[in-house]
Tab-separated table of C-alpha atoms and ligand atoms in Angstrom:
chain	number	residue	atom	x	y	z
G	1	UNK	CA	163.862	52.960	141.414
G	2	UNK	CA	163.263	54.643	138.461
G	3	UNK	CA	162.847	58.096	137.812
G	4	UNK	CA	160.199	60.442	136.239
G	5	UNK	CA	160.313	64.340	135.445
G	6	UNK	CA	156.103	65.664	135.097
G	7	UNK	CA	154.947	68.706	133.589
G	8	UNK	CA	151.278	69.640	134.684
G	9	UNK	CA	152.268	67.241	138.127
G	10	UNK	CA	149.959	69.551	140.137
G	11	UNK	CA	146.823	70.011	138.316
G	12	UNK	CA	143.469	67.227	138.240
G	13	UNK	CA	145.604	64.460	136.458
G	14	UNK	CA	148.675	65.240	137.060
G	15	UNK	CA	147.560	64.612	141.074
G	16	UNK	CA	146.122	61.447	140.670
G	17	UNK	CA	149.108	60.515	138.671
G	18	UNK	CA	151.760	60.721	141.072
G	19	UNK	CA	149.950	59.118	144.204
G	20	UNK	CA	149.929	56.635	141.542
G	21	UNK	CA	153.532	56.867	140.979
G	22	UNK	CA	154.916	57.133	144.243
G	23	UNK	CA	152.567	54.003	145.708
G	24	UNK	CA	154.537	51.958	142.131
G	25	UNK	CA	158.175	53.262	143.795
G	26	UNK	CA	159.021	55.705	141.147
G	27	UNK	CA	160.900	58.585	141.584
G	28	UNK	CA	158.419	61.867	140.916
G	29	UNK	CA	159.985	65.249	139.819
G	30	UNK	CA	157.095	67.856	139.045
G	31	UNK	CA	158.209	70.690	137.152
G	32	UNK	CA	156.059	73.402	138.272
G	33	UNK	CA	155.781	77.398	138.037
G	34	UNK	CA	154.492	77.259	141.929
G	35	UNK	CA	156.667	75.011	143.918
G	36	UNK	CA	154.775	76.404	147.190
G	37	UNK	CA	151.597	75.222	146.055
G	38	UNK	CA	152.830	72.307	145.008
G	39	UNK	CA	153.856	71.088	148.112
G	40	UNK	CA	150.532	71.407	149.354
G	41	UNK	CA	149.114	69.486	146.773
G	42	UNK	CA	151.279	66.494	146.067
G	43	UNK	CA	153.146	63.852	148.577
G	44	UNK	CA	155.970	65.065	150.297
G	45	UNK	CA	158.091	62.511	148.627
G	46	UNK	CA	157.505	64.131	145.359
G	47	UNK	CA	160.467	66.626	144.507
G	48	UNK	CA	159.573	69.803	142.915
G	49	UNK	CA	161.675	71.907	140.473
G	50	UNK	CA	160.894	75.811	138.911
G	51	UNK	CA	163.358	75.242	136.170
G	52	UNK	CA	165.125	72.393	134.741
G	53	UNK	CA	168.345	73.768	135.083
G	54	UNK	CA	167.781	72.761	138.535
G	55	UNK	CA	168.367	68.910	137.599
G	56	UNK	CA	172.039	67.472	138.203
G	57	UNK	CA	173.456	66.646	134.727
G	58	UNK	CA	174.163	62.714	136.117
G	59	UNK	CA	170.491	62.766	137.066
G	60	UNK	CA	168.839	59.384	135.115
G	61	UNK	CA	165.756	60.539	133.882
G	62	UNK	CA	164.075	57.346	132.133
G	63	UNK	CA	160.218	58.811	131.634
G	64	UNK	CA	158.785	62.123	131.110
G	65	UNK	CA	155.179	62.792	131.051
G	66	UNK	CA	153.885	66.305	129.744
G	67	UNK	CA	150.449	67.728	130.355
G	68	UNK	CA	150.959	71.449	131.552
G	69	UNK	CA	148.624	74.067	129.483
G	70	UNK	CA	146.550	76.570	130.593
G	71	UNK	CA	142.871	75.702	131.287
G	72	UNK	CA	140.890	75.934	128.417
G	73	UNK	CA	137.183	75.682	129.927
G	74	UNK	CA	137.563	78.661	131.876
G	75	UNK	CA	135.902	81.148	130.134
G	76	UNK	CA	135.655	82.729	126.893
G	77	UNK	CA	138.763	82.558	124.405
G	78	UNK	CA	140.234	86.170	124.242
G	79	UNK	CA	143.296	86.427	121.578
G	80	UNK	CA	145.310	86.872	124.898
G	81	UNK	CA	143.929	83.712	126.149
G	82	UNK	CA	144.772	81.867	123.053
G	83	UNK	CA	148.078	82.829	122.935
G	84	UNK	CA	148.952	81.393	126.197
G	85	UNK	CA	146.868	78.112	125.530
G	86	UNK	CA	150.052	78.090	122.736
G	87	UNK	CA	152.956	79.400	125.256
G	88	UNK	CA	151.870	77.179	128.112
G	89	UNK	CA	151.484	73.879	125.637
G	90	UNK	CA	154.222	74.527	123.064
G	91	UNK	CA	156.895	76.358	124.940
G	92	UNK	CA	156.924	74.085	127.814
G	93	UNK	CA	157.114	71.530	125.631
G	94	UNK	CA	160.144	73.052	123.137
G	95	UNK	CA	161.597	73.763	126.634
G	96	UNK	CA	161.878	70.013	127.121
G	97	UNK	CA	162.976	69.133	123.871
G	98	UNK	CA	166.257	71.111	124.054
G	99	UNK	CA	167.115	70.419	127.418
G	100	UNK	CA	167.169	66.671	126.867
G	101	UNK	CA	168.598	67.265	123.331
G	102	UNK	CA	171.638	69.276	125.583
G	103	UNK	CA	172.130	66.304	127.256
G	104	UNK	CA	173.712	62.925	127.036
G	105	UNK	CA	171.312	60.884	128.781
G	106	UNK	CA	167.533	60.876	127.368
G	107	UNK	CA	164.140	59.422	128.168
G	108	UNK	CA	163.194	56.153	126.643
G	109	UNK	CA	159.452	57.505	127.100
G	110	UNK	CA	158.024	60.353	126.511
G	111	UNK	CA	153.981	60.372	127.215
G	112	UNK	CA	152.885	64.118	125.982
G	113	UNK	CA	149.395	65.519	126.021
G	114	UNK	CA	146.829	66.423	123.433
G	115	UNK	CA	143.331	66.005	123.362
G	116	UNK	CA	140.136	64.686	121.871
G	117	UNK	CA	139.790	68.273	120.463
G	118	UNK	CA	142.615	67.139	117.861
G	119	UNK	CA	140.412	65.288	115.686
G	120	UNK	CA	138.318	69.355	115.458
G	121	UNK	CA	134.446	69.563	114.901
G	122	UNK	CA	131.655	67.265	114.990
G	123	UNK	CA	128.189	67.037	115.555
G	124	UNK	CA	126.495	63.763	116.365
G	125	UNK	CA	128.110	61.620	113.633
G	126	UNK	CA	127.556	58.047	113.265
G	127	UNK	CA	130.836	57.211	112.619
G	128	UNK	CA	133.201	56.476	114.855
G	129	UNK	CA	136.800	58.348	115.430
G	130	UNK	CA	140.361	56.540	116.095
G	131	UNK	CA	143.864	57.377	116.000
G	132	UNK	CA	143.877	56.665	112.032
G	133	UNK	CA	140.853	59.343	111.814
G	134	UNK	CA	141.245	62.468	109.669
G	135	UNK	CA	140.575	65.880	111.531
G	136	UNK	CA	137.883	68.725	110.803
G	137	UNK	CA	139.906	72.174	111.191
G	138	UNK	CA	139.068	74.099	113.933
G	139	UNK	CA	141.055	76.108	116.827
G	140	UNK	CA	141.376	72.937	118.865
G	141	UNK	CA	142.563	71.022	115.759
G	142	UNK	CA	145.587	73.678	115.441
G	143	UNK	CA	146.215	73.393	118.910
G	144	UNK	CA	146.473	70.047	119.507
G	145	UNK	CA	148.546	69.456	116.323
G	146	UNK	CA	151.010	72.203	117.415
G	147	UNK	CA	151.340	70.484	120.506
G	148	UNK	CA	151.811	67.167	118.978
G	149	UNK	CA	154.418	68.350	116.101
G	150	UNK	CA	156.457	70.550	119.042
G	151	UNK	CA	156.846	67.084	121.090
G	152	UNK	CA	157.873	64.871	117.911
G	153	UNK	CA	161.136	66.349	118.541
G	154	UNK	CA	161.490	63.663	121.189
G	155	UNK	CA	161.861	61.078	118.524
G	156	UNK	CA	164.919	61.997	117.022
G	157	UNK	CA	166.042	62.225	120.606
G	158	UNK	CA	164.858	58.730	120.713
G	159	UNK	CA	162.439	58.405	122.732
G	160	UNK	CA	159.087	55.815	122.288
G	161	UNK	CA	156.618	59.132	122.059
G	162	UNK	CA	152.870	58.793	122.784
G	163	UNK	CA	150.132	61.298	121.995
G	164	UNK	CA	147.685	61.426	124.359
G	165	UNK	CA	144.502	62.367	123.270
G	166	UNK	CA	142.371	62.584	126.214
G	167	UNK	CA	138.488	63.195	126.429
G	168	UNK	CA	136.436	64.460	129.276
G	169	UNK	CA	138.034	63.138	132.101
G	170	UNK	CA	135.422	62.347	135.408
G	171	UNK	CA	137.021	62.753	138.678
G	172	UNK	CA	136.356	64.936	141.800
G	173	UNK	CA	137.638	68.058	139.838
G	174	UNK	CA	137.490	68.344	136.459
G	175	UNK	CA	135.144	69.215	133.868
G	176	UNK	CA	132.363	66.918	136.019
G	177	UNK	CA	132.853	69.559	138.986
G	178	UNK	CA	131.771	72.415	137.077
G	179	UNK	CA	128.515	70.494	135.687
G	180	UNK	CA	127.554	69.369	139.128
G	181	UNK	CA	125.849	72.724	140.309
G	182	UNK	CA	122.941	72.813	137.979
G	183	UNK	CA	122.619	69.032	138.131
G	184	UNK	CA	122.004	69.137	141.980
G	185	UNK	CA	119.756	72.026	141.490
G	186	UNK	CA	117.542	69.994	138.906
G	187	UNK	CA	118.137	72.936	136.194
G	188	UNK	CA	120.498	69.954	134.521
G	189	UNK	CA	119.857	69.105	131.023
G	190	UNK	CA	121.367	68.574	127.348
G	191	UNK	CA	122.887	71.367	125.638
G	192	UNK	CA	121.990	72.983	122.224
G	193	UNK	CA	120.386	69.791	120.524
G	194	UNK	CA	122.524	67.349	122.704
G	195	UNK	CA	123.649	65.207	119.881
G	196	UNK	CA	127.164	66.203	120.290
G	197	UNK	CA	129.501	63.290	121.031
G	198	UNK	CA	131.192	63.145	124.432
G	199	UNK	CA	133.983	60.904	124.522
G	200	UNK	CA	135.054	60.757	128.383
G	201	UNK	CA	137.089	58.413	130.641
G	202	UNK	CA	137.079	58.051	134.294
G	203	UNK	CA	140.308	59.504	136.257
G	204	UNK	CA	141.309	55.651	137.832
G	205	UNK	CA	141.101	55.014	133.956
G	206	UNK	CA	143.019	57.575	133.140
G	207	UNK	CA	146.126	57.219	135.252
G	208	UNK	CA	145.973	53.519	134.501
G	209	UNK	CA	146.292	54.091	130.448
G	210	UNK	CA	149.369	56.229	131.672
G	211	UNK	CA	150.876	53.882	133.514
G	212	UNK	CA	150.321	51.245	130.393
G	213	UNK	CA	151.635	53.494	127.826
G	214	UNK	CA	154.683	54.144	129.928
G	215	UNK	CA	155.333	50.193	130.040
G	216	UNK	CA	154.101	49.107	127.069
G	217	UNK	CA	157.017	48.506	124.782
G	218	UNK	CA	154.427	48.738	121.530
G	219	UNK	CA	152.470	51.596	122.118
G	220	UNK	CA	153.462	54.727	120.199
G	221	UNK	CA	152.208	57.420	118.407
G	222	UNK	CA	148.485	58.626	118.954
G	223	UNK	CA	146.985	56.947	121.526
G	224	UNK	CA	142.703	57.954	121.977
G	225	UNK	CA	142.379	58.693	126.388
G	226	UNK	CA	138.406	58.043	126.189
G	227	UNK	CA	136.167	54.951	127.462
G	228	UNK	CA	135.310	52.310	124.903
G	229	UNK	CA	131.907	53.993	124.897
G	230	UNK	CA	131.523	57.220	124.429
G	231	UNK	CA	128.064	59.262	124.760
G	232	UNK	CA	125.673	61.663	123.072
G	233	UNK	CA	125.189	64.783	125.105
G	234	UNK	CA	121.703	63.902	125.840
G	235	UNK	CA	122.735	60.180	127.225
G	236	UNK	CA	125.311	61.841	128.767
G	237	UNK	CA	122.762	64.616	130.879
G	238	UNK	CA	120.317	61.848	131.660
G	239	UNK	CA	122.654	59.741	133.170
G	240	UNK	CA	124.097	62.204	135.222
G	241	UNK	CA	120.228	63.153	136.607
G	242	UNK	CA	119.431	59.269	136.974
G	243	UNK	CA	122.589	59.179	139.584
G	244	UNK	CA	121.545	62.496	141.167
G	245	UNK	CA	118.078	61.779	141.383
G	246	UNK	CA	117.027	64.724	139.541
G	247	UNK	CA	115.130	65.567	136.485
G	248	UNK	CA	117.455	66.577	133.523
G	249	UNK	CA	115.205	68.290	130.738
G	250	UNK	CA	116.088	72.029	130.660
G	251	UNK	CA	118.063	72.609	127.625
G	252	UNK	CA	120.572	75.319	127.295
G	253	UNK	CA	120.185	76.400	123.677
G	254	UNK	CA	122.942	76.652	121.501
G	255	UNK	CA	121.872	80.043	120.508
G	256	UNK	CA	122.763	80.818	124.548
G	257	UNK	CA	125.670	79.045	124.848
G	258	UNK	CA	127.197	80.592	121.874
G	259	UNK	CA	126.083	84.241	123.408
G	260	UNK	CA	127.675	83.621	126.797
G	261	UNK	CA	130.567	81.274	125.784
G	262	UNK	CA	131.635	82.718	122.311
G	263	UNK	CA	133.906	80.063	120.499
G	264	UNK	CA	135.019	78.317	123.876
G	265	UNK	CA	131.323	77.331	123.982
G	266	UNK	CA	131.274	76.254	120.105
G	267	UNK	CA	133.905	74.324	120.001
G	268	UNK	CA	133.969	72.737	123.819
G	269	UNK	CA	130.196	72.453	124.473
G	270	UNK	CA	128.647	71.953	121.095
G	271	UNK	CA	130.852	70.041	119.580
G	272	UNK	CA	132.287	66.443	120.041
G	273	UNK	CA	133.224	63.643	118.070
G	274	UNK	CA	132.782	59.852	118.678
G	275	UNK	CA	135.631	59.318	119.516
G	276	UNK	CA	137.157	55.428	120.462
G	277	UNK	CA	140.250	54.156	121.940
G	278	UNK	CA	141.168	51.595	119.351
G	279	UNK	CA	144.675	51.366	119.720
G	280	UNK	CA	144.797	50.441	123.909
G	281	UNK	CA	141.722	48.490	123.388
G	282	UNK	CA	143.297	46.040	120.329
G	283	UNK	CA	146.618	45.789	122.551
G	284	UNK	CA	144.578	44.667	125.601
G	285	UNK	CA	144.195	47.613	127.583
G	286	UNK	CA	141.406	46.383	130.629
G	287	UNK	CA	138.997	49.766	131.467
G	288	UNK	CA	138.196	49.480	134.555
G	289	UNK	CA	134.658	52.025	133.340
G	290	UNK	CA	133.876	51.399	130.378
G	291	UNK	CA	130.386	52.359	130.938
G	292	UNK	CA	128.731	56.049	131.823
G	293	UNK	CA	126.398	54.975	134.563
G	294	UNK	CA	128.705	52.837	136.760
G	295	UNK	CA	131.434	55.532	136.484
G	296	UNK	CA	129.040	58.438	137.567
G	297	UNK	CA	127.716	56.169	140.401
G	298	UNK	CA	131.575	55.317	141.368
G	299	UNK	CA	132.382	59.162	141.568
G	300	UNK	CA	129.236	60.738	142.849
G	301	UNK	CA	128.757	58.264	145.968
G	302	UNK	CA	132.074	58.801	147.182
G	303	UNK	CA	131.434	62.278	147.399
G	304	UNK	CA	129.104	62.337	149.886
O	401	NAP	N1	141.021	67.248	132.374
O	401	NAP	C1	140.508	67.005	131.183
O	401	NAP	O1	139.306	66.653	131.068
O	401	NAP	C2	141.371	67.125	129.943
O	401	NAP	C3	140.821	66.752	128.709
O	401	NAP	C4	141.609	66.847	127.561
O	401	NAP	C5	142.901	67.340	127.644
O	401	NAP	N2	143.398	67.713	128.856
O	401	NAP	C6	144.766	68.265	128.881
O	401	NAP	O2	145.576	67.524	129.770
O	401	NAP	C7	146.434	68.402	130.491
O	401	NAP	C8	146.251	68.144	131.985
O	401	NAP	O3	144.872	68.333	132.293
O	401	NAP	P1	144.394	68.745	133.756
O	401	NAP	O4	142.920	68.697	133.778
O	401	NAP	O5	145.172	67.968	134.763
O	401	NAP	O6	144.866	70.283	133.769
O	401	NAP	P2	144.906	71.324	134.976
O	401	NAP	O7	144.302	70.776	136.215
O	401	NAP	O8	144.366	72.606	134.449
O	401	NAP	O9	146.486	71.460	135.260
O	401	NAP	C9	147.347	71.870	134.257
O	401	NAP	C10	148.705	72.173	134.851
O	401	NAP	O10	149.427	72.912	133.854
O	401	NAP	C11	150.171	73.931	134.441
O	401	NAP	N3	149.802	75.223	133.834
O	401	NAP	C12	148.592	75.835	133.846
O	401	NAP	N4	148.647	77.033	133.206
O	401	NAP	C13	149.936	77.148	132.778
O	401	NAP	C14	150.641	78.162	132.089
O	401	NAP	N5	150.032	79.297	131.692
O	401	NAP	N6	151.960	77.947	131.818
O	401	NAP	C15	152.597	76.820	132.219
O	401	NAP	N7	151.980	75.832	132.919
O	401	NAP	C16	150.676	76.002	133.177
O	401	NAP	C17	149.833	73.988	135.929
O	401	NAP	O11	150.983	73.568	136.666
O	401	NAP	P3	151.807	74.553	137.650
O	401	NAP	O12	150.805	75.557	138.190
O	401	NAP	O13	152.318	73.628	138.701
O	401	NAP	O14	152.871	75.168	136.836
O	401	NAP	C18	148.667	73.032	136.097
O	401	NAP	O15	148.781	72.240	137.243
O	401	NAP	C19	146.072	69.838	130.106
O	401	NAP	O16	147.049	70.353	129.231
O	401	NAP	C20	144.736	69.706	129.416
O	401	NAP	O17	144.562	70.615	128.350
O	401	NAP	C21	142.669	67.620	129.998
């Protein structure tokens, strides 16, 4: 049985990921800051740690994945808010680094988070984004590349390191939980002048391009956690009315968004590149949603 230390075990991926896990017979440790909530949340099977000097030095630890950070869509970003989007990301992830550096034994893979926000601004471009992309500067830029540079310490450890950068992911949770209200109440509809990419992936996608780049001997680096096609924010609204039966026409202007939202709104709702997964799709990687409309359907009928 192999074995697998998670940071960020007990929030919307993180979940999904070890059912996943535990139903493949790994081993799951979740480092986590609440072990009492974490029981609640995740299998009882699942062993939970507050600090990694609680892991026995003979302990085999042959995987890490790393995706604790404090939530960025929750409201507006405060300098205090922004510093801990940094502490949460980097420091857990410098944390890592140097225990596994203390010790003799190290993972061979180390899958670390990032997100679609690395590649920084863009509004309705026609040209696609990939891992070989250059990035516009922004906040979310220097976040995600901090996050990324603090976890290439893994590969002088020698590790096979992966970037994940993820897009919106759809699940029960998420991002597709907080645009749900309005939708149902048919006041659902594009925001500022919708033509803002949104590169998103469904959650069963999701924890199945983990579980590839954990056993996929050539996949390192970068790696783009978005459905082969991504969608405009208008496609994106219509869709999700079409599914709901609703109508989907009241925009939210951008002036408003910016008002209420500040540079959380700018940068998370206005925003979005085209992004594409190029490197899982040209090694083979089978989505399971590639398409909006059959992933909203999947989601929103099982919530009845
Ligand atoms: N979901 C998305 O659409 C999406 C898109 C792009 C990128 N991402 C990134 O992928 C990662 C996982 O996403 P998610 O949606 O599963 O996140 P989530 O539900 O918000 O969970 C994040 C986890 O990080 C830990 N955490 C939160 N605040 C922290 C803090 N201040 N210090 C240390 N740990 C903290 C928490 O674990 P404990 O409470 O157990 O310590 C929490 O369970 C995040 O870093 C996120 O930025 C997510």
């Amino acid at each position: 049985m192999a074995t697998i230390l998670i940071t960020g075990g007990t929030g919307f991926i993180g979940r999904h990921l070890c059912q996943r896990l535990i139903a493949d017979n790994w081993q799951v440790i979740v480092l986590t800051r609440n072990s009492k909530a974490g029981a609640r949340q995740l299998p009882g099977t699942v062993r939970l740690v507050g600090n990694l000097d609680q892991l026995e030095a003979e302990l085999i630890i042959d995987a890490v994945v790393n995706l604790a950070g404090e939530p960025l869509a929750e409201g507006r970003w405060t300098a205090a808010r922004k510093e801990r989007f940094y502490s949460s990301r980097i420091g857990t992830t410098e944390q890592l680094c140097s225990f596994f550096a203390a010790r003799t034994q190290r993972p061979k893979v180390v899958i670390s988070g990032s997100a679609i926000g690395f590649y920084g601004a863009g509004n309705g471009g026609i040209s696609p984004v990939d891992e070989c992309s250059p990035a516009v500067d922004n906040f979310s830029h220097q976040l995600c590349s901090s996050w990324e540079q603090s976890a290439s310490a893994f590969e002088a450890l020698g590790a096979r390191l992966v970037y994940l950068r993820t897009g919106i992911v759809l699940g029960h949770g998420g991002a597709l939980e907080k645009m749900l209200p309005p939708f149902k109440l048919a006041l659902g509809g594009p925001i500022g002048d919708g033509q803002q990419w949104m590169p998103w992936i469904h959650i069963k996608d999701m924890v199945a391009l983990i579980m590839y780049c954990l056993s996929s001997e050539d996949i390192a680096g970068a790696v783009n956690a978005t459905a082969p096609n991504p969608v405009s924010n208008t496609d994106f609204s219509k869709t999700l009315g079409a599914v709901l039966h609703r109508p989907a026409f009241l925009t939210m202007p951008a002036l408003v968004v910016k008002i209420l939202f500040g540079q959380m709104g700018e940068e998370l709702l206005l925003q979005g590149q085209q992004v594409i997964p190029r490197k899982v799709r040209d090694s083979g990687f089978n989505f399971q949603y590639p398409l909006i409309e059959p992933a909203l359907r999947d989601l929103l009928s099982n919530k009845k």
